CSV table of C-alpha atoms in Angstrom, one decimal:
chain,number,residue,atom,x,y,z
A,1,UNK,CA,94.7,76.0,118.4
A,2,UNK,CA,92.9,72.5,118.8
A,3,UNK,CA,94.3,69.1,118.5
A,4,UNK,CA,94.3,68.7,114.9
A,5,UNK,CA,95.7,71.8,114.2
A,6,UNK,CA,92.5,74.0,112.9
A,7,UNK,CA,92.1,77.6,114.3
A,8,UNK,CA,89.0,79.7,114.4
A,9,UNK,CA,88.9,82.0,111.9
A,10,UNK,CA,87.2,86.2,111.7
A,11,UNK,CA,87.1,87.3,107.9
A,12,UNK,CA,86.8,91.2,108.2
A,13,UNK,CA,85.2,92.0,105.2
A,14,UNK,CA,85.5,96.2,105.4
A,15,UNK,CA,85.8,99.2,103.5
A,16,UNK,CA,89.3,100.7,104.2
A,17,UNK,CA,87.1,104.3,104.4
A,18,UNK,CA,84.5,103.0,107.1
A,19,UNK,CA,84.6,104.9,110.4
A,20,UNK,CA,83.0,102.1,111.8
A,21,UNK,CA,85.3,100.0,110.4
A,22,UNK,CA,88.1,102.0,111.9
A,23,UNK,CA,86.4,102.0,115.7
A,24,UNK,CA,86.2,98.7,115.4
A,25,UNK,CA,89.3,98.1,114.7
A,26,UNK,CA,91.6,97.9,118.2
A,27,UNK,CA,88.9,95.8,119.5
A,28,UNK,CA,88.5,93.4,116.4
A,29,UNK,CA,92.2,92.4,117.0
A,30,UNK,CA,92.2,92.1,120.7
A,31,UNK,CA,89.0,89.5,120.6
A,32,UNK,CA,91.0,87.5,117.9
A,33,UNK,CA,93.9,87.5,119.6
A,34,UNK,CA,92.4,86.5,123.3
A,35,UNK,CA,90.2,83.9,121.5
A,36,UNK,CA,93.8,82.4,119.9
A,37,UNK,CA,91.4,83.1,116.4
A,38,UNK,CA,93.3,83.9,113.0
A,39,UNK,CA,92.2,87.1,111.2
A,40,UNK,CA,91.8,87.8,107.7
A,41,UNK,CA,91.2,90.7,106.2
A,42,UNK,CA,89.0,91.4,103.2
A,43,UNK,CA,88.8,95.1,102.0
A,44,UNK,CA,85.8,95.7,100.3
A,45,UNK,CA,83.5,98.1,99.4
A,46,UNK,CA,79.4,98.9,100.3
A,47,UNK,CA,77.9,96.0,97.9
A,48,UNK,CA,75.1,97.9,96.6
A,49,UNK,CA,73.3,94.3,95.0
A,50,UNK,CA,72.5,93.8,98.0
A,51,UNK,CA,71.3,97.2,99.7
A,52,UNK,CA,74.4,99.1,100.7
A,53,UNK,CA,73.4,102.9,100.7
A,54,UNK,CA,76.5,105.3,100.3
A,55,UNK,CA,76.7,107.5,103.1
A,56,UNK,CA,76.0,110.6,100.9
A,57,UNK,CA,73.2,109.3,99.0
A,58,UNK,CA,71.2,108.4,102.3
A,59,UNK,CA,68.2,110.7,103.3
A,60,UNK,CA,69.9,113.8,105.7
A,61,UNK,CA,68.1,112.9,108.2
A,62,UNK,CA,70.1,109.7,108.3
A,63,UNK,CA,73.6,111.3,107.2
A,64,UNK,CA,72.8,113.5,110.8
A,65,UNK,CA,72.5,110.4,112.9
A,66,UNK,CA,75.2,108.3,111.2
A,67,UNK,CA,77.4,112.1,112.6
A,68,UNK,CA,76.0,111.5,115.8
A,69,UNK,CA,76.6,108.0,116.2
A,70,UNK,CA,80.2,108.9,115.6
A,71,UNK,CA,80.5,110.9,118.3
A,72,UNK,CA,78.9,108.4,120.4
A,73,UNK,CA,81.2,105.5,119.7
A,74,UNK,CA,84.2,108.0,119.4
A,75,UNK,CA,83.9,109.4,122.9
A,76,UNK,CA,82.9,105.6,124.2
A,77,UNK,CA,86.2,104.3,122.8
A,78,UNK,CA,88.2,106.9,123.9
A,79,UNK,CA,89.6,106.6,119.7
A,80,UNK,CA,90.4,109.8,117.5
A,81,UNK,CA,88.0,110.8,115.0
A,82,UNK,CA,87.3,113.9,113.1
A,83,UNK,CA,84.1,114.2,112.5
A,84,UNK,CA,84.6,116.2,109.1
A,85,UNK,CA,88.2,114.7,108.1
A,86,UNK,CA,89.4,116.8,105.5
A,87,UNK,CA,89.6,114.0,102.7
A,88,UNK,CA,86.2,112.3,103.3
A,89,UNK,CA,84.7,110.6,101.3
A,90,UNK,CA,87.5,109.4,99.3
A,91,UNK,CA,88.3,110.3,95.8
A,92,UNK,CA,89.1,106.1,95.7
A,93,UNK,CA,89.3,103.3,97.9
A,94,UNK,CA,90.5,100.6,95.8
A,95,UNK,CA,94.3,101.2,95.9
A,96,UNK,CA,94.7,101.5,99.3
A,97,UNK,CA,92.2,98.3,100.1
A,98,UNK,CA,94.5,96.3,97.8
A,99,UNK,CA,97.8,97.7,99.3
A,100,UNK,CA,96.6,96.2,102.3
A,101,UNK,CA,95.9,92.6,100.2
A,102,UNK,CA,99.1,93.2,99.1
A,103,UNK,CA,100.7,93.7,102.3
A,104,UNK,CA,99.2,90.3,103.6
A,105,UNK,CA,100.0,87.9,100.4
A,106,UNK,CA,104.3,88.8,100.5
A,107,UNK,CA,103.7,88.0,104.4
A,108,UNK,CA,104.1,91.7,105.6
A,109,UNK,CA,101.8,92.8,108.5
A,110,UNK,CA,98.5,94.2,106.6
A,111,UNK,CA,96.8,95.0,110.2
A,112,UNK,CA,99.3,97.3,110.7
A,113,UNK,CA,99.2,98.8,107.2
A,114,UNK,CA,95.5,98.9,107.1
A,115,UNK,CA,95.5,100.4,110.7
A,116,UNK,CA,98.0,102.8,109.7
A,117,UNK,CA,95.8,103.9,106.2
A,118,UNK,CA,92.3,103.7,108.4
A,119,UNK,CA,93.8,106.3,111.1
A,120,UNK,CA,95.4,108.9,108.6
A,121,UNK,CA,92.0,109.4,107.0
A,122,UNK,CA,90.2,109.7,110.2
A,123,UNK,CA,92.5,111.3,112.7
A,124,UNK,CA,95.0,112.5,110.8
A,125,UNK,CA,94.2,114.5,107.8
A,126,UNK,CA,95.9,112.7,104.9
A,127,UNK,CA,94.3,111.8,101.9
A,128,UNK,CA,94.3,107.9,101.4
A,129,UNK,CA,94.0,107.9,97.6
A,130,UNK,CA,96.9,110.0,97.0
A,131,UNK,CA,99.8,107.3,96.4
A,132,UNK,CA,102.4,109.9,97.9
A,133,UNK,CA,100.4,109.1,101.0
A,134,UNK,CA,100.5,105.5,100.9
A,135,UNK,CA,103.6,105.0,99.8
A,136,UNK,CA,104.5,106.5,103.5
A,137,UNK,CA,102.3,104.8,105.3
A,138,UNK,CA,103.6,102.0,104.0
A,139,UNK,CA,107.1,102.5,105.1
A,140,UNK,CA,105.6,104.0,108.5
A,141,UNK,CA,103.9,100.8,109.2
A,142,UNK,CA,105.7,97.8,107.7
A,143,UNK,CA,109.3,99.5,107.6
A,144,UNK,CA,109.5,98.1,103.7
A,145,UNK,CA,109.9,99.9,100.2
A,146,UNK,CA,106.4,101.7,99.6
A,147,UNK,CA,106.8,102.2,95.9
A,148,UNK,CA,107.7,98.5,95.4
A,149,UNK,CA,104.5,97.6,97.4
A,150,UNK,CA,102.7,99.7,95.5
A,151,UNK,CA,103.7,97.9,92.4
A,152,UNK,CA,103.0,94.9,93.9
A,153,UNK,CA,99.4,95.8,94.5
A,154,UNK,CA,98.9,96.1,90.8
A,155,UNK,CA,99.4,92.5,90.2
A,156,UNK,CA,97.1,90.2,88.7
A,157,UNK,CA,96.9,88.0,92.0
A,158,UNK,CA,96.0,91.1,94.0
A,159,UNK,CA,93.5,92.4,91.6
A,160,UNK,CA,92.3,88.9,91.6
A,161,UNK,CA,91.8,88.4,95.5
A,162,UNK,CA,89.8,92.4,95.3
A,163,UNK,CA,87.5,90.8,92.9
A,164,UNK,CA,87.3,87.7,95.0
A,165,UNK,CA,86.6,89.7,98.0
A,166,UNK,CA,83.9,91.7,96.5
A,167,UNK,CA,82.1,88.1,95.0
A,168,UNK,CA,82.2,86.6,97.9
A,169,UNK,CA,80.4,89.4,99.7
A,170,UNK,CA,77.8,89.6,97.5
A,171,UNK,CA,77.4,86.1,97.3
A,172,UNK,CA,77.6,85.9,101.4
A,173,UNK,CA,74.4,88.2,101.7
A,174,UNK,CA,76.8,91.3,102.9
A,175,UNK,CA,76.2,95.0,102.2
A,176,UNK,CA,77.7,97.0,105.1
A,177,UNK,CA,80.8,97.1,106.9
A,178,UNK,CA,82.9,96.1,108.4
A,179,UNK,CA,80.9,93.0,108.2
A,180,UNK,CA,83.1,90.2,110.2
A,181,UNK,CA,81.9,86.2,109.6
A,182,UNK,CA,82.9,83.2,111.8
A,183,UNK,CA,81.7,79.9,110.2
A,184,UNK,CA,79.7,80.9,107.9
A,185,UNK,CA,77.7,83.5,110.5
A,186,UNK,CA,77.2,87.1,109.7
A,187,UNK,CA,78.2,89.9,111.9
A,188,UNK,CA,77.3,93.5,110.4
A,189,UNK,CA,79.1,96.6,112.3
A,190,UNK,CA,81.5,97.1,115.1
A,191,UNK,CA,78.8,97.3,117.9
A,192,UNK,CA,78.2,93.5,117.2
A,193,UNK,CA,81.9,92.5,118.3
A,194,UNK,CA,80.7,91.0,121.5
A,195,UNK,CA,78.8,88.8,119.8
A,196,UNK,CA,82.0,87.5,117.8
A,197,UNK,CA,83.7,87.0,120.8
A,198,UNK,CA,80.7,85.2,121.8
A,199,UNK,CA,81.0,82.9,118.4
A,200,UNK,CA,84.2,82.5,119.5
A,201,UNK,CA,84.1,81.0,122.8
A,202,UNK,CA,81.3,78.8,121.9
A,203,UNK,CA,83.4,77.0,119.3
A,204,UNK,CA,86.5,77.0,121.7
A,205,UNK,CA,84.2,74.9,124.2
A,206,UNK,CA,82.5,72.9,121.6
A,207,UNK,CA,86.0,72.2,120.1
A,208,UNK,CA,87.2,71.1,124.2
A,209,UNK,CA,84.0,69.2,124.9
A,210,UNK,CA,85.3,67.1,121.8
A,211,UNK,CA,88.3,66.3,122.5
A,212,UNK,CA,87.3,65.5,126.2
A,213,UNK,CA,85.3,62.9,125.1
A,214,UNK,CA,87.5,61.8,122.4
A,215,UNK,CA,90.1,61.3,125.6
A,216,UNK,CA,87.0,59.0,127.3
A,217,UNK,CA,86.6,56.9,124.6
């Protein structure tokens, strides 16, 4: 944190289903947290205005890569995937992406949550828009009540900040995810973390380079 109290800042704008999302994930939080950056999360989902394909609507021959790319990345990372989870794609996304907003407006720990929903659909079997499901990740991963949480994610705030997130995407030019931003800069899929980091460091030094010569003058 700098002298006048600001702190970087990574937006994860992501759909809660994403595998790459979900790679991504471990590694997301470890640059934010060696950076000294603040992250906010913003579940979303593939913003079609402006060119997100579903996966299952692409051409096969892209569905085959996008399998094989998994592998990749899984066996790179050393991370648990199944690369035919049983629950894939999901009936729904929305309840679980805002259970995580949820999580993060009564000052719970939504990384957690959303950590905990992202690795029951894609290492451990468990259907993510069953509310059964969530309601025990929830107590899994925050140790709070899961039903009240889930009637908290059907408030008008919550439903509010989805429909934010999704505006804000589509006005920000995203379409994939996880898409992260630092100052105003796009960053579209996992394998561009380094380049965060990157973003990061650069405004650390700019922001000590000021504050040198503030101390000169």
């Amino acid at each position: 944190m700098n002298r006048n109290g600001s702190q970087p800042v990574v937006e994860a704008f992501y759909g809660i289903s994403s595998p790459w999302a979900y790679l991504g994930f471990p590694r997301l939080r470890q640059i934010v947290a060696q950076e000294g950056a603040r992250l906010v999360l913003r579940p979303i989902r593939i913003i079609q205005a402006n060119g997100g394909i579903p996966l299952r609507t692409r051409p096969v021959a892209r569905q085959e890569y996008h399998r094989m790319e998994l592998r990749r990345w899984r066996d790179f990372l050393s991370l648990p995937l199944n690369l035919d989870p049983a629950f894939y794609p999901c009936r729904t996304i929305e309840p679980a992406a805002r259970l995580v907003i949820a999580a993060d407006l009564q000052g719970l720990d939504g990384a957690a949550l959303s950590w905990g929903i992202q690795s029951a659909l894609w290492a451990e079997d468990r259907d993510i828009a069953d509310p059964a499901t969530l309601c025990a990740l929830v107590e899994e991963t925050t140790g709070t009540d899961g039903q009240a949480l889930m009637a908290a994610s059907d408030a008008p705030d919550v439903m509010q900040a989805w429909l934010n997130n999704l505006e804000d995407a589509e006005r920000l030019g995203i379409f994939g995810t996880p898409t992260y931003v630092v100052d105003h800069e796009l960053f579209w899929g996992q394998d561009r973390l380094d380049f965060v980091q990157r973003k990061l460091q650069a405004m650390k030094a700019s922001a000590a380079h000021r504050m040198e010569k503030e101390d000169i003058s």
